[in-house]
PDB file of C-alpha atoms in Angstrom:
ATOM      1  CA  MET Y 184       0.000   0.000   0.000  1.00  0.00           C
ATOM      2  CA  PRO Y 185       1.517   3.362  -0.978  1.00  0.00           C
ATOM      3  CA  ASP Y 186       2.492   5.746   1.751  1.00  0.00           C
ATOM      4  CA  THR Y 187       0.288   8.838   1.372  1.00  0.00           C
ATOM      5  CA  SER Y 188       1.381  10.569   4.573  1.00  0.00           C
ATOM      6  CA  LEU Y 189       4.706  11.848   3.262  1.00  0.00           C
ATOM      7  CA  PRO Y 190       3.228  14.556   0.982  1.00  0.00           C
ATOM      8  CA  ILE Y 191       1.025  15.666   3.880  1.00  0.00           C
ATOM      9  CA  ARG Y 192       4.045  16.001   6.190  1.00  0.00           C
ATOM     10  CA  THR Y 193       5.914  17.839   3.459  1.00  0.00           C
ATOM     11  CA  ARG Y 194       3.074  20.271   2.937  1.00  0.00           C
ATOM     12  CA  LEU Y 195       2.829  20.822   6.679  1.00  0.00           C
ATOM     13  CA  ARG Y 196       6.571  21.493   6.918  1.00  0.00           C
ATOM     14  CA  ASN Y 197       6.406  23.861   3.973  1.00  0.00           C
ATOM     15  CA  SER Y 198       3.421  25.659   5.488  1.00  0.00           C
ATOM     16  CA  ALA Y 199       5.177  25.983   8.846  1.00  0.00           C
ATOM     17  CA  SER Y 200       8.338  27.222   7.163  1.00  0.00           C
ATOM     18  CA  ALA Y 201       6.379  29.787   5.203  1.00  0.00           C
ATOM     19  CA  SER Y 202       4.678  30.976   8.390  1.00  0.00           C
ATOM     20  CA  LEU Y 203       7.989  31.339  10.165  1.00  0.00           C
ATOM     21  CA  LEU Y 204       9.475  33.220   7.235  1.00  0.00           C
ATOM     22  CA  THR Y 205       6.451  35.521   7.125  1.00  0.00           C
ATOM     23  CA  LEU Y 206       6.697  36.140  10.879  1.00  0.00           C
ATOM     24  CA  PHE Y 207      10.424  36.848  10.632  1.00  0.00           C
ATOM     25  CA  ALA Y 208       9.948  39.204   7.679  1.00  0.00           C
ATOM     26  CA  THR Y 209       7.137  41.042   9.475  1.00  0.00           C
ATOM     27  CA  GLY Y 210       9.263  41.419  12.595  1.00  0.00           C
ATOM     28  CA  ALA Y 211      12.166  42.738  10.577  1.00  0.00           C
ATOM     29  CA  VAL Y 212       9.944  45.275   8.850  1.00  0.00           C
ATOM     30  CA  LEU Y 213       8.430  46.431  12.150  1.00  0.00           C
ATOM     31  CA  ALA Y 214      11.858  46.698  13.739  1.00  0.00           C
ATOM     32  CA  GLY Y 215      13.104  48.713  10.804  1.00  0.00           C
ATOM     33  CA  CYS Y 216      10.118  51.049  11.075  1.00  0.00           C
ATOM     34  CA  SER Y 217      10.546  51.606  14.797  1.00  0.00           C
ATOM     35  CA  GLY Y 218      14.089  52.870  14.774  1.00  0.00           C
ATOM     36  CA  GLY Y 219      16.187  54.780  12.296  1.00  0.00           C
ATOM     37  CA  ASP Y 220      19.749  54.320  11.157  1.00  0.00           C
ATOM     38  CA  PHE Y 221      22.438  54.567  13.849  1.00  0.00           C
ATOM     39  CA  GLY Y 222      19.881  54.823  16.656  1.00  0.00           C
ATOM     40  CA  ARG Y 223      18.251  58.022  15.348  1.00  0.00           C
ATOM     41  CA  THR Y 224      14.509  58.514  15.325  1.00  0.00           C
ATOM     42  CA  ARG Y 225      13.160  57.828  11.837  1.00  0.00           C
ATOM     43  CA  GLN Y 226      12.038  60.856   9.844  1.00  0.00           C
ATOM     44  CA  ASP Y 227       8.527  59.458   9.369  1.00  0.00           C
ATOM     45  CA  PHE Y 228       8.058  59.498  13.159  1.00  0.00           C
ATOM     46  CA  LEU Y 229       8.955  63.186  13.390  1.00  0.00           C
ATOM     47  CA  ASN Y 230       6.534  66.069  13.249  1.00  0.00           C
ATOM     48  CA  ASP Y 231       7.019  69.801  13.047  1.00  0.00           C
ATOM     49  CA  ASP Y 232       6.110  70.480  16.673  1.00  0.00           C
ATOM     50  CA  MET Y 233       7.654  67.409  18.282  1.00  0.00           C
ATOM     51  CA  HIS Y 234       9.803  69.636  20.526  1.00  0.00           C
ATOM     52  CA  ARG Y 235       7.068  72.122  21.430  1.00  0.00           C
ATOM     53  CA  TRP Y 236       6.896  70.495  24.885  1.00  0.00           C
ATOM     54  CA  MET Y 237      10.262  72.063  25.787  1.00  0.00           C
ATOM     55  CA  GLY Y 238       8.837  75.535  26.239  1.00  0.00           C
ATOM     56  CA  ILE Y 239       5.836  74.169  28.140  1.00  0.00           C
ATOM     57  CA  GLU Y 240       8.125  72.149  30.419  1.00  0.00           C
ATOM     58  CA  ALA Y 241      10.482  75.066  31.042  1.00  0.00           C
ATOM     59  CA  THR Y 242       7.764  77.500  32.079  1.00  0.00           C
ATOM     60  CA  GLY Y 243       5.639  74.846  33.780  1.00  0.00           C
ATOM     61  CA  SER Y 244       8.531  73.773  36.010  1.00  0.00           C
ATOM     62  CA  LEU Y 245       8.574  77.333  37.365  1.00  0.00           C
ATOM     63  CA  GLY Y 246       4.822  77.619  37.755  1.00  0.00           C
ATOM     64  CA  LEU Y 247       4.574  79.967  34.777  1.00  0.00           C
ATOM     65  CA  PRO Y 248       1.915  79.676  32.052  1.00  0.00           C
ATOM     66  CA  SER Y 249       2.825  78.522  28.564  1.00  0.00           C
ATOM     67  CA  SER Y 250       1.921  80.378  25.390  1.00  0.00           C
ATOM     68  CA  GLN Y 251      -0.950  79.339  23.143  1.00  0.00           C
ATOM     69  CA  PHE Y 252       0.680  80.989  20.127  1.00  0.00           C
ATOM     70  CA  GLN Y 253       1.818  78.677  17.352  1.00  0.00           C
ATOM     71  CA  LEU Y 254       5.567  78.317  16.994  1.00  0.00           C
ATOM     72  CA  THR Y 255       7.262  80.348  14.318  1.00  0.00           C
ATOM     73  CA  ASP Y 256       9.695  78.575  12.017  1.00  0.00           C
ATOM     74  CA  ILE Y 257      12.705  79.942  13.874  1.00  0.00           C
ATOM     75  CA  GLU Y 258      11.227  79.141  17.310  1.00  0.00           C
ATOM     76  CA  ARG Y 259      10.652  75.610  16.118  1.00  0.00           C
ATOM     77  CA  ARG Y 260      14.259  75.421  14.898  1.00  0.00           C
ATOM     78  CA  LEU Y 261      15.486  76.690  18.274  1.00  0.00           C
ATOM     79  CA  ARG Y 262      13.755  73.788  19.998  1.00  0.00           C
ATOM     80  CA  ASP Y 263      14.920  71.253  17.416  1.00  0.00           C
ATOM     81  CA  LEU Y 264      18.533  72.344  17.866  1.00  0.00           C
ATOM     82  CA  ALA Y 265      18.225  72.498  21.657  1.00  0.00           C
ATOM     83  CA  TYR Y 266      17.043  68.926  22.195  1.00  0.00           C
ATOM     84  CA  PRO Y 267      20.319  67.147  21.275  1.00  0.00           C
ATOM     85  CA  LEU Y 268      22.137  69.471  23.696  1.00  0.00           C
ATOM     86  CA  ILE Y 269      19.802  68.828  26.643  1.00  0.00           C
ATOM     87  CA  GLU Y 270      19.535  65.085  26.092  1.00  0.00           C
ATOM     88  CA  PRO Y 271      22.211  63.357  28.202  1.00  0.00           C
ATOM     89  CA  PRO Y 272      25.042  62.242  25.888  1.00  0.00           C
ATOM     90  CA  HIS Y 273      25.338  58.550  25.086  1.00  0.00           C
ATOM     91  CA  SER Y 274      22.043  57.920  26.904  1.00  0.00           C
ATOM     92  CA  ARG Y 275      20.370  55.692  24.298  1.00  0.00           C
ATOM     93  CA  PRO Y 276      21.711  52.145  23.904  1.00  0.00           C
ATOM     94  CA  ALA Y 277      21.243  50.611  20.482  1.00  0.00           C
ATOM     95  CA  TRP Y 278      18.274  48.443  21.478  1.00  0.00           C
ATOM     96  CA  LYS Y 279      16.215  51.539  22.275  1.00  0.00           C
ATOM     97  CA  SER Y 280      16.195  52.469  18.615  1.00  0.00           C
ATOM     98  CA  VAL Y 281      13.681  49.649  18.120  1.00  0.00           C
ATOM     99  CA  PHE Y 282      11.423  50.190  21.112  1.00  0.00           C
ATOM    100  CA  GLY Y 283      11.416  53.993  21.096  1.00  0.00           C
ATOM    101  CA  ASP Y 284      14.339  56.353  21.567  1.00  0.00           C
ATOM    102  CA  TYR Y 285      12.648  59.685  22.178  1.00  0.00           C
ATOM    103  CA  GLN Y 286      11.230  61.055  25.405  1.00  0.00           C
ATOM    104  CA  PRO Y 287      10.568  64.451  26.977  1.00  0.00           C
ATOM    105  CA  LEU Y 288      13.084  65.469  29.633  1.00  0.00           C
ATOM    106  CA  PRO Y 289      12.594  67.377  32.908  1.00  0.00           C
ATOM    107  CA  SER Y 290      13.889  70.927  32.996  1.00  0.00           C
ATOM    108  CA  PRO Y 291      16.806  71.714  35.338  1.00  0.00           C
ATOM    109  CA  TRP Y 292      14.451  73.769  37.509  1.00  0.00           C
ATOM    110  CA  ARG Y 293      12.540  70.753  38.708  1.00  0.00           C
ATOM    111  CA  GLN Y 294      13.288  70.539  42.418  1.00  0.00           C
ATOM    112  CA  ARG Y 295      13.827  66.782  42.413  1.00  0.00           C
ATOM    113  CA  VAL Y 296      16.188  66.707  39.460  1.00  0.00           C
ATOM    114  CA  VAL Y 297      19.721  66.075  40.704  1.00  0.00           C
ATOM    115  CA  PHE Y 298      22.536  66.054  38.201  1.00  0.00           C
ATOM    116  CA  ASP Y 299      24.943  63.127  38.563  1.00  0.00           C
ATOM    117  CA  ARG Y 300      28.189  64.019  36.821  1.00  0.00           C
ATOM    118  CA  THR Y 301      29.417  60.418  37.145  1.00  0.00           C
ATOM    119  CA  ALA Y 302      26.506  58.835  35.240  1.00  0.00           C
ATOM    120  CA  TYR Y 303      27.922  59.393  31.750  1.00  0.00           C
ATOM    121  CA  GLY Y 304      31.394  58.130  32.666  1.00  0.00           C
ATOM    122  CA  ARG Y 305      30.097  55.045  34.458  1.00  0.00           C
ATOM    123  CA  LEU Y 306      27.925  54.147  31.488  1.00  0.00           C
ATOM    124  CA  LEU Y 307      30.816  54.727  29.106  1.00  0.00           C
ATOM    125  CA  ILE Y 308      33.285  52.650  31.111  1.00  0.00           C
ATOM    126  CA  ASP Y 309      30.980  49.853  32.262  1.00  0.00           C
ATOM    127  CA  GLU Y 310      29.453  49.135  28.860  1.00  0.00           C
ATOM    128  CA  PRO Y 311      31.007  46.091  27.156  1.00  0.00           C
ATOM    129  CA  HIS Y 312      33.729  47.180  24.740  1.00  0.00           C
ATOM    130  CA  ARG Y 313      36.102  45.266  22.540  1.00  0.00           C
ATOM    131  CA  SER Y 314      38.961  47.565  23.575  1.00  0.00           C
ATOM    132  CA  HIS Y 315      39.545  50.561  25.795  1.00  0.00           C
ATOM    133  CA  ALA Y 316      40.316  52.637  22.710  1.00  0.00           C
ATOM    134  CA  SER Y 317      36.640  52.500  21.746  1.00  0.00           C
ATOM    135  CA  ARG Y 318      35.771  54.213  25.030  1.00  0.00           C
ATOM    136  CA  TYR Y 319      38.076  57.102  24.199  1.00  0.00           C
ATOM    137  CA  ALA Y 320      36.663  57.198  20.670  1.00  0.00           C
ATOM    138  CA  GLN Y 321      33.096  57.406  22.011  1.00  0.00           C
ATOM    139  CA  LEU Y 322      34.027  60.230  24.386  1.00  0.00           C
ATOM    140  CA  ILE Y 323      35.769  62.130  21.590  1.00  0.00           C
ATOM    141  CA  ASP Y 324      32.777  61.652  19.277  1.00  0.00           C
ATOM    142  CA  ASP Y 325      30.339  62.910  21.919  1.00  0.00           C
ATOM    143  CA  VAL Y 326      32.386  66.048  22.626  1.00  0.00           C
ATOM    144  CA  ARG Y 327      32.915  66.700  18.917  1.00  0.00           C
ATOM    145  CA  ASP Y 328      29.159  66.357  18.316  1.00  0.00           C
ATOM    146  CA  ASP Y 329      28.507  69.054  20.928  1.00  0.00           C
ATOM    147  CA  LEU Y 330      31.071  71.335  19.321  1.00  0.00           C
ATOM    148  CA  THR Y 331      29.335  70.839  15.978  1.00  0.00           C
ATOM    149  CA  ARG Y 332      25.928  71.651  17.479  1.00  0.00           C
ATOM    150  CA  PHE Y 333      27.112  74.717  19.392  1.00  0.00           C
ATOM    151  CA  GLU Y 334      27.254  77.297  16.607  1.00  0.00           C
ATOM    152  CA  PRO Y 335      23.953  76.422  14.858  1.00  0.00           C
ATOM    153  CA  PHE Y 336      22.056  76.531  18.146  1.00  0.00           C
ATOM    154  CA  TYR Y 337      23.436  79.870  19.265  1.00  0.00           C
ATOM    155  CA  ALA Y 338      23.091  81.413  15.813  1.00  0.00           C
ATOM    156  CA  THR Y 339      19.401  80.574  15.994  1.00  0.00           C
ATOM    157  CA  ALA Y 340      19.151  81.747  19.622  1.00  0.00           C
ATOM    158  CA  ILE Y 341      20.550  85.153  18.629  1.00  0.00           C
ATOM    159  CA  GLN Y 342      17.833  85.554  16.014  1.00  0.00           C
ATOM    160  CA  VAL Y 343      15.029  84.371  18.309  1.00  0.00           C
ATOM    161  CA  LEU Y 344      16.004  86.614  21.219  1.00  0.00           C
ATOM    162  CA  ASP Y 345      16.487  89.596  18.900  1.00  0.00           C
ATOM    163  CA  LEU Y 346      12.996  89.108  17.487  1.00  0.00           C
ATOM    164  CA  ASP Y 347      11.635  88.757  21.028  1.00  0.00           C
ATOM    165  CA  ARG Y 348      13.126  92.133  21.958  1.00  0.00           C
ATOM    166  CA  LYS Y 349      11.299  93.627  18.988  1.00  0.00           C
ATOM    167  CA  ARG Y 350       8.137  91.778  19.993  1.00  0.00           C
ATOM    168  CA  ASN Y 351       8.399  93.182  23.504  1.00  0.00           C
ATOM    169  CA  THR Y 352       8.767  96.725  22.161  1.00  0.00           C
ATOM    170  CA  SER Y 353       5.777  96.224  19.869  1.00  0.00           C
ATOM    171  CA  LEU Y 354       3.450  95.292  22.716  1.00  0.00           C
ATOM    172  CA  ALA Y 355       3.105  98.951  23.691  1.00  0.00           C
ATOM    173  CA  HIS Y 356       2.014  99.900  20.167  1.00  0.00           C
ATOM    174  CA  VAL Y 357      -0.478  97.165  19.250  1.00  0.00           C
ATOM    175  CA  SER Y 358      -4.029  98.473  19.069  1.00  0.00           C
ATOM    176  CA  GLN Y 359      -6.728  96.754  21.129  1.00  0.00           C
ATOM    177  CA  LEU Y 360      -4.290  94.222  22.535  1.00  0.00           C
ATOM    178  CA  SER Y 361      -6.271  91.756  24.651  1.00  0.00           C
ATOM    179  CA  PRO Y 362      -4.998  90.540  28.037  1.00  0.00           C
ATOM    180  CA  ARG Y 363      -4.830  87.026  26.620  1.00  0.00           C
ATOM    181  CA  GLU Y 364      -2.696  88.101  23.654  1.00  0.00           C
ATOM    182  CA  HIS Y 365      -0.382  90.030  25.954  1.00  0.00           C
ATOM    183  CA  ALA Y 366      -0.059  87.034  28.284  1.00  0.00           C
ATOM    184  CA  ASP Y 367       0.675  84.666  25.385  1.00  0.00           C
ATOM    185  CA  ALA Y 368       3.331  86.984  23.966  1.00  0.00           C
ATOM    186  CA  VAL Y 369       5.052  87.312  27.349  1.00  0.00           C
ATOM    187  CA  ALA Y 370       4.827  83.550  27.931  1.00  0.00           C
ATOM    188  CA  ARG Y 371       6.419  82.806  24.551  1.00  0.00           C
ATOM    189  CA  MET Y 372       9.293  85.199  25.257  1.00  0.00           C
ATOM    190  CA  GLU Y 373       9.828  83.484  28.621  1.00  0.00           C
ATOM    191  CA  GLU Y 374       9.774  80.060  26.946  1.00  0.00           C
ATOM    192  CA  ASN Y 375      12.415  81.075  24.418  1.00  0.00           C
ATOM    193  CA  THR Y 376      14.670  82.605  27.067  1.00  0.00           C
ATOM    194  CA  LEU Y 377      14.363  79.579  29.337  1.00  0.00           C
ATOM    195  CA  ILE Y 378      15.246  77.186  26.517  1.00  0.00           C
ATOM    196  CA  VAL Y 379      18.484  79.108  25.919  1.00  0.00           C
ATOM    197  CA  GLN Y 380      19.242  78.983  29.654  1.00  0.00           C
ATOM    198  CA  TRP Y 381      18.384  75.274  29.716  1.00  0.00           C
ATOM    199  CA  VAL Y 382      20.979  74.575  27.019  1.00  0.00           C
ATOM    200  CA  GLN Y 383      23.559  76.728  28.796  1.00  0.00           C
ATOM    201  CA  GLN Y 384      23.144  74.758  32.010  1.00  0.00           C
ATOM    202  CA  CYS Y 385      23.223  71.423  30.185  1.00  0.00           C
ATOM    203  CA  LEU Y 386      26.466  72.370  28.456  1.00  0.00           C
ATOM    204  CA  GLU Y 387      28.041  73.036  31.850  1.00  0.00           C
ATOM    205  CA  ARG Y 388      26.819  69.658  33.043  1.00  0.00           C
ATOM    206  CA  ARG Y 389      28.072  67.846  29.963  1.00  0.00           C
ATOM    207  CA  ILE Y 390      31.534  69.354  30.308  1.00  0.00           C
ATOM    208  CA  SER Y 391      31.648  68.280  33.949  1.00  0.00           C
ATOM    209  CA  SER Y 392      30.587  64.760  32.943  1.00  0.00           C
ATOM    210  CA  TYR Y 393      33.144  64.565  30.147  1.00  0.00           C
ATOM    211  CA  ARG Y 394      35.949  65.595  32.468  1.00  0.00           C
ATOM    212  CA  TRP Y 395      34.964  63.043  35.098  1.00  0.00           C
ATOM    213  CA  ALA Y 396      34.839  60.323  32.440  1.00  0.00           C
ATOM    214  CA  LEU Y 397      38.241  61.262  30.990  1.00  0.00           C
ATOM    215  CA  GLU Y 398      39.862  61.303  34.421  1.00  0.00           C
ATOM    216  CA  ARG Y 399      38.603  57.768  35.107  1.00  0.00           C
ATOM    217  CA  LEU Y 400      39.655  56.524  31.698  1.00  0.00           C
ATOM    218  CA  VAL Y 401      43.159  57.884  32.235  1.00  0.00           C
ATOM    219  CA  ILE Y 402      43.633  55.996  35.494  1.00  0.00           C
ATOM    220  CA  GLN Y 403      41.910  52.803  34.323  1.00  0.00           C
ATOM    221  CA  ALA Y 404      43.187  52.573  30.757  1.00  0.00           C
ATOM    222  CA  PRO Y 405      45.887  55.147  29.906  1.00  0.00           C
ATOM    223  CA  ASP Y 406      46.109  55.897  26.205  1.00  0.00           C
ATOM    224  CA  ASN Y 407      47.681  58.472  23.900  1.00  0.00           C
ATOM    225  CA  MET Y 408      44.157  59.448  22.829  1.00  0.00           C
ATOM    226  CA  ALA Y 409      43.624  61.160  26.201  1.00  0.00           C
ATOM    227  CA  PRO Y 410      45.335  64.485  25.292  1.00  0.00           C
ATOM    228  CA  HIS Y 411      43.153  64.804  22.191  1.00  0.00           C
ATOM    229  CA  ALA Y 412      40.010  64.241  24.249  1.00  0.00           C
ATOM    230  CA  ASP Y 413      41.226  66.769  26.814  1.00  0.00           C
ATOM    231  CA  ARG Y 414      41.798  69.404  24.120  1.00  0.00           C
ATOM    232  CA  LEU Y 415      38.289  68.941  22.731  1.00  0.00           C
ATOM    233  CA  ILE Y 416      36.724  69.187  26.186  1.00  0.00           C
ATOM    234  CA  GLY Y 417      38.737  72.357  26.819  1.00  0.00           C
ATOM    235  CA  GLU Y 418      37.527  73.824  23.522  1.00  0.00           C
ATOM    236  CA  LEU Y 419      33.909  73.073  24.398  1.00  0.00           C
ATOM    237  CA  ALA Y 420      34.379  74.556  27.886  1.00  0.00           C
ATOM    238  CA  ALA Y 421      35.856  77.755  26.424  1.00  0.00           C
ATOM    239  CA  GLN Y 422      32.921  78.158  24.048  1.00  0.00           C
ATOM    240  CA  ALA Y 423      30.351  77.441  26.758  1.00  0.00           C
ATOM    241  CA  ALA Y 424      31.984  79.976  29.095  1.00  0.00           C
ATOM    242  CA  HIS Y 425      31.555  82.737  26.490  1.00  0.00           C
ATOM    243  CA  PRO Y 426      28.358  81.969  24.538  1.00  0.00           C
ATOM    244  CA  PRO Y 427      27.425  84.373  21.741  1.00  0.00           C
ATOM    245  CA  VAL Y 428      24.199  85.271  23.554  1.00  0.00           C
ATOM    246  CA  LEU Y 429      22.917  84.999  27.106  1.00  0.00           C
ATOM    247  CA  GLY Y 430      19.220  84.744  27.792  1.00  0.00           C
ATOM    248  CA  GLN Y 431      18.085  87.307  30.336  1.00  0.00           C
ATOM    249  CA  PRO Y 432      17.601  85.243  33.497  1.00  0.00           C
ATOM    250  CA  VAL Y 433      13.998  84.476  34.330  1.00  0.00           C
ATOM    251  CA  VAL Y 434      15.258  82.597  37.364  1.00  0.00           C
ATOM    252  CA  ALA Y 435      18.631  81.776  38.895  1.00  0.00           C
ATOM    253  CA  PRO Y 436      20.474  78.738  37.505  1.00  0.00           C
ATOM    254  CA  ALA Y 437      19.522  75.386  38.978  1.00  0.00           C
ATOM    255  CA  LEU Y 438      22.678  73.293  39.020  1.00  0.00           C
ATOM    256  CA  THR Y 439      22.381  70.692  41.757  1.00  0.00           C
ATOM    257  CA  THR Y 440      25.199  68.207  41.402  1.00  0.00           C
ATOM    258  CA  ARG Y 441      26.304  64.972  42.959  1.00  0.00           C
ATOM    259  CA  GLY Y 442      29.333  62.843  42.278  1.00  0.00           C
TER     260      GLY Y 442
END
């Protein structure tokens, strides 16, 4: 009697294999959609006002109202350029690019926010690496990225704050200005100023973190790359100490540090 079960088993195996391949392909597509290249958020997940929350967070952390005005193009650019400078450096491991790598951050004026200058260095040193040289390379890349971001951010900040000064002068000359319009204009100017201050404080924190990390690398794994890293950190510190523009302080700096 001929064996008729073999084709059935074959079809079942083929069907199971096809299902597994389909599942694998679907997973790969979903993973590719969730995270962008090199851990960056994919462009199709971005929207024009994705950083609008920064102004709301800055004023809200001080008990101040936020503005209901729409963001201008240059105000939007200010927020877009500010986010990479307030996000802690090297804070997103590669796996987060799949499950979501973007989140709002608390402003430095939140009372319970305590800056830990050792966090960056401990993450850098404790992460598995093939060689100690890669730790130095990561530190150098992070500092160089901040140097690259510095000028575009402050060039935009100069324009925004200059326009806000003109806006402030115009308030006295606008006919039939409602209390709500006046409040929204003032709130937007406060938001913009606080975002500039937020970046200024984060730059100070980053420099402190970079120096702590370099000091630990030097004693744990001395390398000739250390002087280069030190020069870059010094260059960033010099630029941060003399920024092209200083936002008029709405409040005193909040720089609580541990470590």
